[in-house]
Amino acid sequence: MHPKSLTLLALAPLLAACGSPPPVQEPLKPAVVVPAAPRKIKIGLALGGGAARGFAHIGVIKALEAQGIYPEIVAGTSAGSVVGALYAAGNDGFALQKTAMEMDEASISDWAMPLFGKTSGVLKGEALQNYVNKAVRNVPIEKLKLNFGVVATDLNTGKPILFQRGNTGQAVRASSSVPGVFQPVRIGANSYVDGGLVAPVPVRFAREMGADFIIAVNISTQTDAQAAVSSMEVIMQTFAIMGQSLNQHELRDADVVIQPSLPNMKGGDFNGRNLAILAGERAAAAMMPQIKARLKAKQQP
């Protein structure tokens, strides 16, 4: 074959390739990024003691619910255990407020007559126990709608106990039994008194119960804010003094601390309940940006 023919045969495939259209490339598709779902966070509410100042807890609960924040875990001490029990039973903030406004102080007060100096408190506490049990329809702690814990103090050992089972009213009564005001509560082989002796605001117990994010409500009064007049006020003031250092240690473990402003409200002032509820709402509303920001940060995967 002629050399020129051989050259043409060799170039034929290249010429054919030059004449064919380039292969069509699929356009690049952007990668689809699926955002990670926020972590499921168990919100805990730690409600502190403070007698009638405990009505402020109701205002806090109302403000939280108004922003769609619903705790799953509630730990209560003393007055906080009373409000906590009714809340854990399924009452929302408005129902709690209605109950508070209808509450008759006499319905939770049963005076004990000292008998030859043997009575260890002026109030027996049975009325409070019966009131709470009636309000929760005699449902025991472990069957309430929310995970609920009540903090009391073992009178013999001085150690705290967290009631998570048993008679709701009895546990609340034990948690609220301020020595010298209420008689100690006998449960089983032990006697119990106010949980404020060991946990004025039960933050660590809410954590032990499984809370990931704890909102603590501190309703204790400043010891220099009020002058104690009656013997009962002296006892309550003494409790406030004793609880200050405990509070500082306990509250450090909370994610958010709400402290309603109640400078002039005494522990026995049941007539100030409406103002206390309002103070709770205002304090929670003021902390709401911080609550939401910290809760969002906690939810990040």
PDB file of N, CA and C in Angstrom, residues 96-187:
ATOM      1  N   LEU A  96     -53.335  26.429  89.036  1.00  0.00           N
ATOM      2  CA  LEU A  96     -52.640  26.631  90.306  1.00  0.00           C
ATOM      3  C   LEU A  96     -53.001  27.983  90.920  1.00  0.00           C
ATOM      4  N   GLN A  97     -53.084  29.001  90.064  1.00  0.00           N
ATOM      5  CA  GLN A  97     -53.441  30.326  90.569  1.00  0.00           C
ATOM      6  C   GLN A  97     -54.862  30.326  91.138  1.00  0.00           C
ATOM      7  N   LYS A  98     -55.769  29.675  90.463  1.00  0.00           N
ATOM      8  CA  LYS A  98     -57.155  29.591  90.950  1.00  0.00           C
ATOM      9  C   LYS A  98     -57.190  28.886  92.309  1.00  0.00           C
ATOM     10  N   THR A  99     -56.440  27.802  92.418  1.00  0.00           N
ATOM     11  CA  THR A  99     -56.381  27.070  93.686  1.00  0.00           C
ATOM     12  C   THR A  99     -55.809  27.949  94.791  1.00  0.00           C
ATOM     13  N   ALA A 100     -54.757  28.690  94.455  1.00  0.00           N
ATOM     14  CA  ALA A 100     -54.120  29.553  95.448  1.00  0.00           C
ATOM     15  C   ALA A 100     -55.061  30.641  95.944  1.00  0.00           C
ATOM     16  N   MET A 101     -55.803  31.243  95.032  1.00  0.00           N
ATOM     17  CA  MET A 101     -56.694  32.327  95.421  1.00  0.00           C
ATOM     18  C   MET A 101     -57.888  31.833  96.244  1.00  0.00           C
ATOM     19  N   GLU A 102     -58.228  30.551  96.054  1.00  0.00           N
ATOM     20  CA  GLU A 102     -59.349  29.984  96.806  1.00  0.00           C
ATOM     21  C   GLU A 102     -58.913  29.332  98.115  1.00  0.00           C
ATOM     22  N   MET A 103     -57.600  29.226  98.315  1.00  0.00           N
ATOM     23  CA  MET A 103     -57.086  28.542  99.509  1.00  0.00           C
ATOM     24  C   MET A 103     -57.425  29.317 100.778  1.00  0.00           C
ATOM     25  N   ASP A 104     -57.934  28.587 101.746  1.00  0.00           N
ATOM     26  CA  ASP A 104     -58.222  29.153 103.057  1.00  0.00           C
ATOM     27  C   ASP A 104     -57.073  28.749 103.981  1.00  0.00           C
ATOM     28  N   GLU A 105     -56.424  29.717 104.581  1.00  0.00           N
ATOM     29  CA  GLU A 105     -55.282  29.413 105.437  1.00  0.00           C
ATOM     30  C   GLU A 105     -55.654  28.428 106.539  1.00  0.00           C
ATOM     31  N   ALA A 106     -56.895  28.518 107.006  1.00  0.00           N
ATOM     32  CA  ALA A 106     -57.331  27.622 108.080  1.00  0.00           C
ATOM     33  C   ALA A 106     -57.369  26.167 107.631  1.00  0.00           C
ATOM     34  N   SER A 107     -57.500  25.962 106.300  1.00  0.00           N
ATOM     35  CA  SER A 107     -57.601  24.592 105.797  1.00  0.00           C
ATOM     36  C   SER A 107     -56.282  23.840 105.863  1.00  0.00           C
ATOM     37  N   ILE A 108     -55.176  24.561 106.066  1.00  0.00           N
ATOM     38  CA  ILE A 108     -53.886  23.884 106.173  1.00  0.00           C
ATOM     39  C   ILE A 108     -53.250  24.098 107.542  1.00  0.00           C
ATOM     40  N   SER A 109     -54.025  24.650 108.479  1.00  0.00           N
ATOM     41  CA  SER A 109     -53.498  24.920 109.823  1.00  0.00           C
ATOM     42  C   SER A 109     -54.260  24.098 110.852  1.00  0.00           C
ATOM     43  N   ASP A 110     -53.551  23.297 111.624  1.00  0.00           N
ATOM     44  CA  ASP A 110     -54.170  22.549 112.710  1.00  0.00           C
ATOM     45  C   ASP A 110     -53.300  22.721 113.952  1.00  0.00           C
ATOM     46  N   TRP A 111     -53.782  23.547 114.839  1.00  0.00           N
ATOM     47  CA  TRP A 111     -52.983  23.925 116.006  1.00  0.00           C
ATOM     48  C   TRP A 111     -52.935  22.794 117.026  1.00  0.00           C
ATOM     49  N   ALA A 112     -51.749  22.554 117.545  1.00  0.00           N
ATOM     50  CA  ALA A 112     -51.555  21.532 118.567  1.00  0.00           C
ATOM     51  C   ALA A 112     -51.436  22.217 119.926  1.00  0.00           C
ATOM     52  N   MET A 113     -52.124  21.679 120.927  1.00  0.00           N
ATOM     53  CA  MET A 113     -52.037  22.228 122.279  1.00  0.00           C
ATOM     54  C   MET A 113     -50.887  21.553 123.015  1.00  0.00           C
ATOM     55  N   PRO A 114     -49.905  22.306 123.479  1.00  0.00           N
ATOM     56  CA  PRO A 114     -48.798  21.694 124.218  1.00  0.00           C
ATOM     57  C   PRO A 114     -49.305  20.936 125.434  1.00  0.00           C
ATOM     58  N   LEU A 115     -48.798  19.726 125.621  1.00  0.00           N
ATOM     59  CA  LEU A 115     -49.221  18.891 126.731  1.00  0.00           C
ATOM     60  C   LEU A 115     -48.007  18.589 127.601  1.00  0.00           C
ATOM     61  N   PHE A 116     -47.920  19.307 128.733  1.00  0.00           N
ATOM     62  CA  PHE A 116     -46.815  19.121 129.662  1.00  0.00           C
ATOM     63  C   PHE A 116     -45.447  19.260 128.967  1.00  0.00           C
ATOM     64  N   GLY A 117     -45.388  20.170 128.049  1.00  0.00           N
ATOM     65  CA  GLY A 117     -44.122  20.446 127.374  1.00  0.00           C
ATOM     66  C   GLY A 117     -43.684  19.378 126.406  1.00  0.00           C
ATOM     67  N   LYS A 118     -44.568  18.424 126.056  1.00  0.00           N
ATOM     68  CA  LYS A 118     -44.167  17.316 125.197  1.00  0.00           C
ATOM     69  C   LYS A 118     -44.376  17.602 123.710  1.00  0.00           C
ATOM     70  N   THR A 119     -45.190  18.588 123.393  1.00  0.00           N
ATOM     71  CA  THR A 119     -45.449  18.879 121.986  1.00  0.00           C
ATOM     72  C   THR A 119     -44.255  19.606 121.377  1.00  0.00           C
ATOM     73  N   SER A 120     -43.776  19.100 120.239  1.00  0.00           N
ATOM     74  CA  SER A 120     -42.564  19.656 119.637  1.00  0.00           C
ATOM     75  C   SER A 120     -42.848  20.664 118.531  1.00  0.00           C
ATOM     76  N   GLY A 121     -44.099  21.036 118.351  1.00  0.00           N
ATOM     77  CA  GLY A 121     -44.451  22.028 117.338  1.00  0.00           C
ATOM     78  C   GLY A 121     -45.850  22.544 117.604  1.00  0.00           C
ATOM     79  N   VAL A 122     -46.159  23.759 117.130  1.00  0.00           N
ATOM     80  CA  VAL A 122     -47.476  24.337 117.377  1.00  0.00           C
ATOM     81  C   VAL A 122     -48.489  23.908 116.329  1.00  0.00           C
ATOM     82  N   LEU A 123     -48.019  23.404 115.177  1.00  0.00           N
ATOM     83  CA  LEU A 123     -48.903  22.902 114.129  1.00  0.00           C
ATOM     84  C   LEU A 123     -48.640  21.413 113.921  1.00  0.00           C
ATOM     85  N   LYS A 124     -49.703  20.644 113.858  1.00  0.00           N
ATOM     86  CA  LYS A 124     -49.535  19.198 113.677  1.00  0.00           C
ATOM     87  C   LYS A 124     -49.144  18.853 112.246  1.00  0.00           C
ATOM     88  N   GLY A 125     -49.726  19.549 111.281  1.00  0.00           N
ATOM     89  CA  GLY A 125     -49.391  19.289 109.889  1.00  0.00           C
ATOM     90  C   GLY A 125     -50.322  18.333 109.185  1.00  0.00           C
ATOM     91  N   GLU A 126     -51.231  17.699 109.938  1.00  0.00           N
ATOM     92  CA  GLU A 126     -52.159  16.764 109.304  1.00  0.00           C
ATOM     93  C   GLU A 126     -53.090  17.473 108.330  1.00  0.00           C
ATOM     94  N   ALA A 127     -53.449  18.714 108.652  1.00  0.00           N
ATOM     95  CA  ALA A 127     -54.343  19.470 107.767  1.00  0.00           C
ATOM     96  C   ALA A 127     -53.676  19.720 106.415  1.00  0.00           C
ATOM     97  N   LEU A 128     -52.388  20.058 106.431  1.00  0.00           N
ATOM     98  CA  LEU A 128     -51.655  20.265 105.183  1.00  0.00           C
ATOM     99  C   LEU A 128     -51.587  18.958 104.393  1.00  0.00           C
ATOM    100  N   GLN A 129     -51.316  17.863 105.079  1.00  0.00           N
ATOM    101  CA  GLN A 129     -51.249  16.552 104.422  1.00  0.00           C
ATOM    102  C   GLN A 129     -52.577  16.213 103.756  1.00  0.00           C
ATOM    103  N   ASN A 130     -53.675  16.438 104.472  1.00  0.00           N
ATOM    104  CA  ASN A 130     -54.997  16.129 103.919  1.00  0.00           C
ATOM    105  C   ASN A 130     -55.347  17.048 102.759  1.00  0.00           C
ATOM    106  N   TYR A 131     -54.954  18.319 102.884  1.00  0.00           N
ATOM    107  CA  TYR A 131     -55.233  19.280 101.811  1.00  0.00           C
ATOM    108  C   TYR A 131     -54.546  18.866 100.519  1.00  0.00           C
ATOM    109  N   VAL A 132     -53.269  18.514 100.621  1.00  0.00           N
ATOM    110  CA  VAL A 132     -52.506  18.126  99.433  1.00  0.00           C
ATOM    111  C   VAL A 132     -53.072  16.844  98.833  1.00  0.00           C
ATOM    112  N   ASN A 133     -53.346  15.860  99.677  1.00  0.00           N
ATOM    113  CA  ASN A 133     -53.879  14.595  99.151  1.00  0.00           C
ATOM    114  C   ASN A 133     -55.221  14.783  98.450  1.00  0.00           C
ATOM    115  N   LYS A 134     -56.051  15.644  98.997  1.00  0.00           N
ATOM    116  CA  LYS A 134     -57.340  15.929  98.343  1.00  0.00           C
ATOM    117  C   LYS A 134     -57.098  16.620  97.000  1.00  0.00           C
ATOM    118  N   ALA A 135     -56.136  17.546  96.967  1.00  0.00           N
ATOM    119  CA  ALA A 135     -55.863  18.303  95.735  1.00  0.00           C
ATOM    120  C   ALA A 135     -55.298  17.414  94.633  1.00  0.00           C
ATOM    121  N   VAL A 136     -54.556  16.362  95.007  1.00  0.00           N
ATOM    122  CA  VAL A 136     -53.977  15.460  93.995  1.00  0.00           C
ATOM    123  C   VAL A 136     -54.801  14.187  93.835  1.00  0.00           C
ATOM    124  N   ARG A 137     -55.990  14.203  94.423  1.00  0.00           N
ATOM    125  CA  ARG A 137     -56.930  13.061  94.346  1.00  0.00           C
ATOM    126  C   ARG A 137     -56.320  11.768  94.894  1.00  0.00           C
ATOM    127  N   ASN A 138     -55.544  11.926  95.962  1.00  0.00           N
ATOM    128  CA  ASN A 138     -54.936  10.789  96.663  1.00  0.00           C
ATOM    129  C   ASN A 138     -54.020   9.946  95.779  1.00  0.00           C
ATOM    130  N   VAL A 139     -53.481  10.548  94.736  1.00  0.00           N
ATOM    131  CA  VAL A 139     -52.548   9.838  93.864  1.00  0.00           C
ATOM    132  C   VAL A 139     -51.171   9.832  94.533  1.00  0.00           C
ATOM    133  N   PRO A 140     -50.509   8.675  94.636  1.00  0.00           N
ATOM    134  CA  PRO A 140     -49.169   8.637  95.235  1.00  0.00           C
ATOM    135  C   PRO A 140     -48.139   9.301  94.339  1.00  0.00           C
ATOM    136  N   ILE A 141     -47.011   9.618  94.912  1.00  0.00           N
ATOM    137  CA  ILE A 141     -45.967  10.369  94.196  1.00  0.00           C
ATOM    138  C   ILE A 141     -45.592   9.708  92.877  1.00  0.00           C
ATOM    139  N   GLU A 142     -45.386   8.399  92.910  1.00  0.00           N
ATOM    140  CA  GLU A 142     -44.884   7.705  91.716  1.00  0.00           C
ATOM    141  C   GLU A 142     -45.896   7.647  90.581  1.00  0.00           C
ATOM    142  N   LYS A 143     -47.158   7.991  90.849  1.00  0.00           N
ATOM    143  CA  LYS A 143     -48.181   7.932  89.800  1.00  0.00           C
ATOM    144  C   LYS A 143     -48.652   9.311  89.355  1.00  0.00           C
ATOM    145  N   LEU A 144     -48.001  10.360  89.831  1.00  0.00           N
ATOM    146  CA  LEU A 144     -48.325  11.704  89.364  1.00  0.00           C
ATOM    147  C   LEU A 144     -47.904  11.854  87.908  1.00  0.00           C
ATOM    148  N   LYS A 145     -48.430  12.853  87.240  1.00  0.00           N
ATOM    149  CA  LYS A 145     -48.193  13.007  85.800  1.00  0.00           C
ATOM    150  C   LYS A 145     -46.764  13.429  85.474  1.00  0.00           C
ATOM    151  N   LEU A 146     -46.117  14.116  86.390  1.00  0.00           N
ATOM    152  CA  LEU A 146     -44.721  14.508  86.196  1.00  0.00           C
ATOM    153  C   LEU A 146     -43.841  13.743  87.169  1.00  0.00           C
ATOM    154  N   ASN A 147     -42.582  13.600  86.813  1.00  0.00           N
ATOM    155  CA  ASN A 147     -41.601  12.990  87.703  1.00  0.00           C
ATOM    156  C   ASN A 147     -41.360  13.968  88.856  1.00  0.00           C
ATOM    157  N   PHE A 148     -41.786  13.583  90.054  1.00  0.00           N
ATOM    158  CA  PHE A 148     -41.807  14.511  91.185  1.00  0.00           C
ATOM    159  C   PHE A 148     -41.027  13.955  92.364  1.00  0.00           C
ATOM    160  N   GLY A 149     -40.250  14.820  92.997  1.00  0.00           N
ATOM    161  CA  GLY A 149     -39.490  14.437  94.183  1.00  0.00           C
ATOM    162  C   GLY A 149     -39.649  15.461  95.289  1.00  0.00           C
ATOM    163  N   VAL A 150     -39.740  14.978  96.520  1.00  0.00           N
ATOM    164  CA  VAL A 150     -39.931  15.832  97.696  1.00  0.00           C
ATOM    165  C   VAL A 150     -38.735  15.656  98.630  1.00  0.00           C
ATOM    166  N   VAL A 151     -38.113  16.768  99.007  1.00  0.00           N
ATOM    167  CA  VAL A 151     -36.931  16.711  99.866  1.00  0.00           C
ATOM    168  C   VAL A 151     -37.318  17.003 101.315  1.00  0.00           C
ATOM    169  N   ALA A 152     -36.902  16.115 102.214  1.00  0.00           N
ATOM    170  CA  ALA A 152     -37.086  16.313 103.648  1.00  0.00           C
ATOM    171  C   ALA A 152     -35.775  15.987 104.342  1.00  0.00           C
ATOM    172  N   THR A 153     -35.728  16.228 105.654  1.00  0.00           N
ATOM    173  CA  THR A 153     -34.527  15.973 106.445  1.00  0.00           C
ATOM    174  C   THR A 153     -34.807  14.902 107.479  1.00  0.00           C
ATOM    175  N   ASP A 154     -33.959  13.887 107.528  1.00  0.00           N
ATOM    176  CA  ASP A 154     -34.065  12.849 108.555  1.00  0.00           C
ATOM    177  C   ASP A 154     -33.639  13.471 109.881  1.00  0.00           C
ATOM    178  N   LEU A 155     -34.547  13.505 110.838  1.00  0.00           N
ATOM    179  CA  LEU A 155     -34.279  14.185 112.105  1.00  0.00           C
ATOM    180  C   LEU A 155     -33.190  13.489 112.916  1.00  0.00           C
ATOM    181  N   ASN A 156     -33.035  12.190 112.738  1.00  0.00           N
ATOM    182  CA  ASN A 156     -32.054  11.439 113.516  1.00  0.00           C
ATOM    183  C   ASN A 156     -30.640  11.572 112.952  1.00  0.00           C
ATOM    184  N   THR A 157     -30.515  11.530 111.638  1.00  0.00           N
ATOM    185  CA  THR A 157     -29.191  11.550 111.012  1.00  0.00           C
ATOM    186  C   THR A 157     -28.798  12.919 110.471  1.00  0.00           C
ATOM    187  N   GLY A 158     -29.783  13.789 110.251  1.00  0.00           N
ATOM    188  CA  GLY A 158     -29.512  15.090 109.649  1.00  0.00           C
ATOM    189  C   GLY A 158     -29.280  15.022 108.157  1.00  0.00           C
ATOM    190  N   LYS A 159     -29.508  13.850 107.581  1.00  0.00           N
ATOM    191  CA  LYS A 159     -29.274  13.673 106.146  1.00  0.00           C
ATOM    192  C   LYS A 159     -30.548  13.913 105.348  1.00  0.00           C
ATOM    193  N   PRO A 160     -30.400  14.353 104.088  1.00  0.00           N
ATOM    194  CA  PRO A 160     -31.584  14.568 103.250  1.00  0.00           C
ATOM    195  C   PRO A 160     -32.164  13.253 102.751  1.00  0.00           C
ATOM    196  N   ILE A 161     -33.437  13.273 102.477  1.00  0.00           N
ATOM    197  CA  ILE A 161     -34.091  12.147 101.815  1.00  0.00           C
ATOM    198  C   ILE A 161     -34.958  12.696 100.700  1.00  0.00           C
ATOM    199  N   LEU A 162     -34.962  12.005  99.579  1.00  0.00           N
ATOM    200  CA  LEU A 162     -35.789  12.407  98.443  1.00  0.00           C
ATOM    201  C   LEU A 162     -36.920  11.388  98.312  1.00  0.00           C
ATOM    202  N   PHE A 163     -38.128  11.831  98.628  1.00  0.00           N
ATOM    203  CA  PHE A 163     -39.292  10.960  98.486  1.00  0.00           C
ATOM    204  C   PHE A 163     -39.743  10.968  97.030  1.00  0.00           C
ATOM    205  N   GLN A 164     -39.750   9.796  96.401  1.00  0.00           N
ATOM    206  CA  GLN A 164     -40.250   9.652  95.034  1.00  0.00           C
ATOM    207  C   GLN A 164     -41.349   8.600  94.933  1.00  0.00           C
ATOM    208  N   ARG A 165     -41.711   8.059  96.062  1.00  0.00           N
ATOM    209  CA  ARG A 165     -42.788   7.076  96.129  1.00  0.00           C
ATOM    210  C   ARG A 165     -43.581   7.323  97.407  1.00  0.00           C
ATOM    211  N   GLY A 166     -44.803   6.836  97.408  1.00  0.00           N
ATOM    212  CA  GLY A 166     -45.587   6.888  98.628  1.00  0.00           C
ATOM    213  C   GLY A 166     -46.601   8.008  98.676  1.00  0.00           C
ATOM    214  N   ASN A 167     -47.129   8.223  99.867  1.00  0.00           N
ATOM    215  CA  ASN A 167     -48.198   9.182 100.132  1.00  0.00           C
ATOM    216  C   ASN A 167     -47.717  10.605  99.833  1.00  0.00           C
ATOM    217  N   THR A 168     -48.324  11.228  98.833  1.00  0.00           N
ATOM    218  CA  THR A 168     -47.887  12.559  98.397  1.00  0.00           C
ATOM    219  C   THR A 168     -48.033  13.594  99.506  1.00  0.00           C
ATOM    220  N   GLY A 169     -49.206  13.633 100.126  1.00  0.00           N
ATOM    221  CA  GLY A 169     -49.451  14.619 101.173  1.00  0.00           C
ATOM    222  C   GLY A 169     -48.539  14.451 102.370  1.00  0.00           C
ATOM    223  N   GLN A 170     -48.269  13.213 102.716  1.00  0.00           N
ATOM    224  CA  GLN A 170     -47.398  12.949 103.862  1.00  0.00           C
ATOM    225  C   GLN A 170     -45.969  13.407 103.585  1.00  0.00           C
ATOM    226  N   ALA A 171     -45.483  13.158 102.373  1.00  0.00           N
ATOM    227  CA  ALA A 171     -44.135  13.595 102.006  1.00  0.00           C
ATOM    228  C   ALA A 171     -44.036  15.121 102.004  1.00  0.00           C
ATOM    229  N   VAL A 172     -45.066  15.781 101.483  1.00  0.00           N
ATOM    230  CA  VAL A 172     -45.092  17.246 101.467  1.00  0.00           C
ATOM    231  C   VAL A 172     -45.132  17.787 102.890  1.00  0.00           C
ATOM    232  N   ARG A 173     -45.908  17.146 103.725  1.00  0.00           N
ATOM    233  CA  ARG A 173     -45.984  17.546 105.137  1.00  0.00           C
ATOM    234  C   ARG A 173     -44.621  17.438 105.797  1.00  0.00           C
ATOM    235  N   ALA A 174     -43.909  16.331 105.533  1.00  0.00           N
ATOM    236  CA  ALA A 174     -42.572  16.150 106.103  1.00  0.00           C
ATOM    237  C   ALA A 174     -41.627  17.241 105.617  1.00  0.00           C
ATOM    238  N   SER A 175     -41.674  17.530 104.330  1.00  0.00           N
ATOM    239  CA  SER A 175     -40.790  18.536 103.744  1.00  0.00           C
ATOM    240  C   SER A 175     -41.065  19.931 104.283  1.00  0.00           C
ATOM    241  N   SER A 176     -42.299  20.155 104.756  1.00  0.00           N
ATOM    242  CA  SER A 176     -42.715  21.487 105.213  1.00  0.00           C
ATOM    243  C   SER A 176     -42.680  21.654 106.721  1.00  0.00           C
ATOM    244  N   SER A 177     -42.243  20.623 107.440  1.00  0.00           N
ATOM    245  CA  SER A 177     -42.309  20.646 108.907  1.00  0.00           C
ATOM    246  C   SER A 177     -41.134  21.408 109.517  1.00  0.00           C
ATOM    247  N   VAL A 178     -41.259  22.723 109.538  1.00  0.00           N
ATOM    248  CA  VAL A 178     -40.235  23.582 110.128  1.00  0.00           C
ATOM    249  C   VAL A 178     -40.144  23.266 111.623  1.00  0.00           C
ATOM    250  N   PRO A 179     -38.977  22.880 112.118  1.00  0.00           N
ATOM    251  CA  PRO A 179     -38.849  22.575 113.544  1.00  0.00           C
ATOM    252  C   PRO A 179     -39.264  23.756 114.416  1.00  0.00           C
ATOM    253  N   GLY A 180     -40.062  23.455 115.431  1.00  0.00           N
ATOM    254  CA  GLY A 180     -40.552  24.507 116.312  1.00  0.00           C
ATOM    255  C   GLY A 180     -41.874  25.090 115.852  1.00  0.00           C
ATOM    256  N   VAL A 181     -42.220  24.879 114.576  1.00  0.00           N
ATOM    257  CA  VAL A 181     -43.506  25.344 114.048  1.00  0.00           C
ATOM    258  C   VAL A 181     -44.416  24.146 113.792  1.00  0.00           C
ATOM    259  N   PHE A 182     -43.912  23.164 113.087  1.00  0.00           N
ATOM    260  CA  PHE A 182     -44.645  21.933 112.829  1.00  0.00           C
ATOM    261  C   PHE A 182     -44.038  20.782 113.634  1.00  0.00           C
ATOM    262  N   GLN A 183     -44.863  19.839 113.992  1.00  0.00           N
ATOM    263  CA  GLN A 183     -44.358  18.631 114.623  1.00  0.00           C
ATOM    264  C   GLN A 183     -43.638  17.773 113.576  1.00  0.00           C
ATOM    265  N   PRO A 184     -42.572  17.073 113.974  1.00  0.00           N
ATOM    266  CA  PRO A 184     -41.907  16.161 113.034  1.00  0.00           C
ATOM    267  C   PRO A 184     -42.885  15.107 112.527  1.00  0.00           C
ATOM    268  N   VAL A 185     -42.601  14.582 111.343  1.00  0.00           N
ATOM    269  CA  VAL A 185     -43.492  13.597 110.720  1.00  0.00           C
ATOM    270  C   VAL A 185     -42.840  12.218 110.810  1.00  0.00           C
ATOM    271  N   ARG A 186     -43.596  11.293 111.321  1.00  0.00           N
ATOM    272  CA  ARG A 186     -43.108   9.924 111.439  1.00  0.00           C
ATOM    273  C   ARG A 186     -43.513   9.135 110.201  1.00  0.00           C
ATOM    274  N   ILE A 187     -42.520   8.625 109.474  1.00  0.00           N
ATOM    275  CA  ILE A 187     -42.773   7.779 108.305  1.00  0.00           C
ATOM    276  C   ILE A 187     -41.908   6.537 108.474  1.00  0.00           C
TER     277      ILE A 187
END
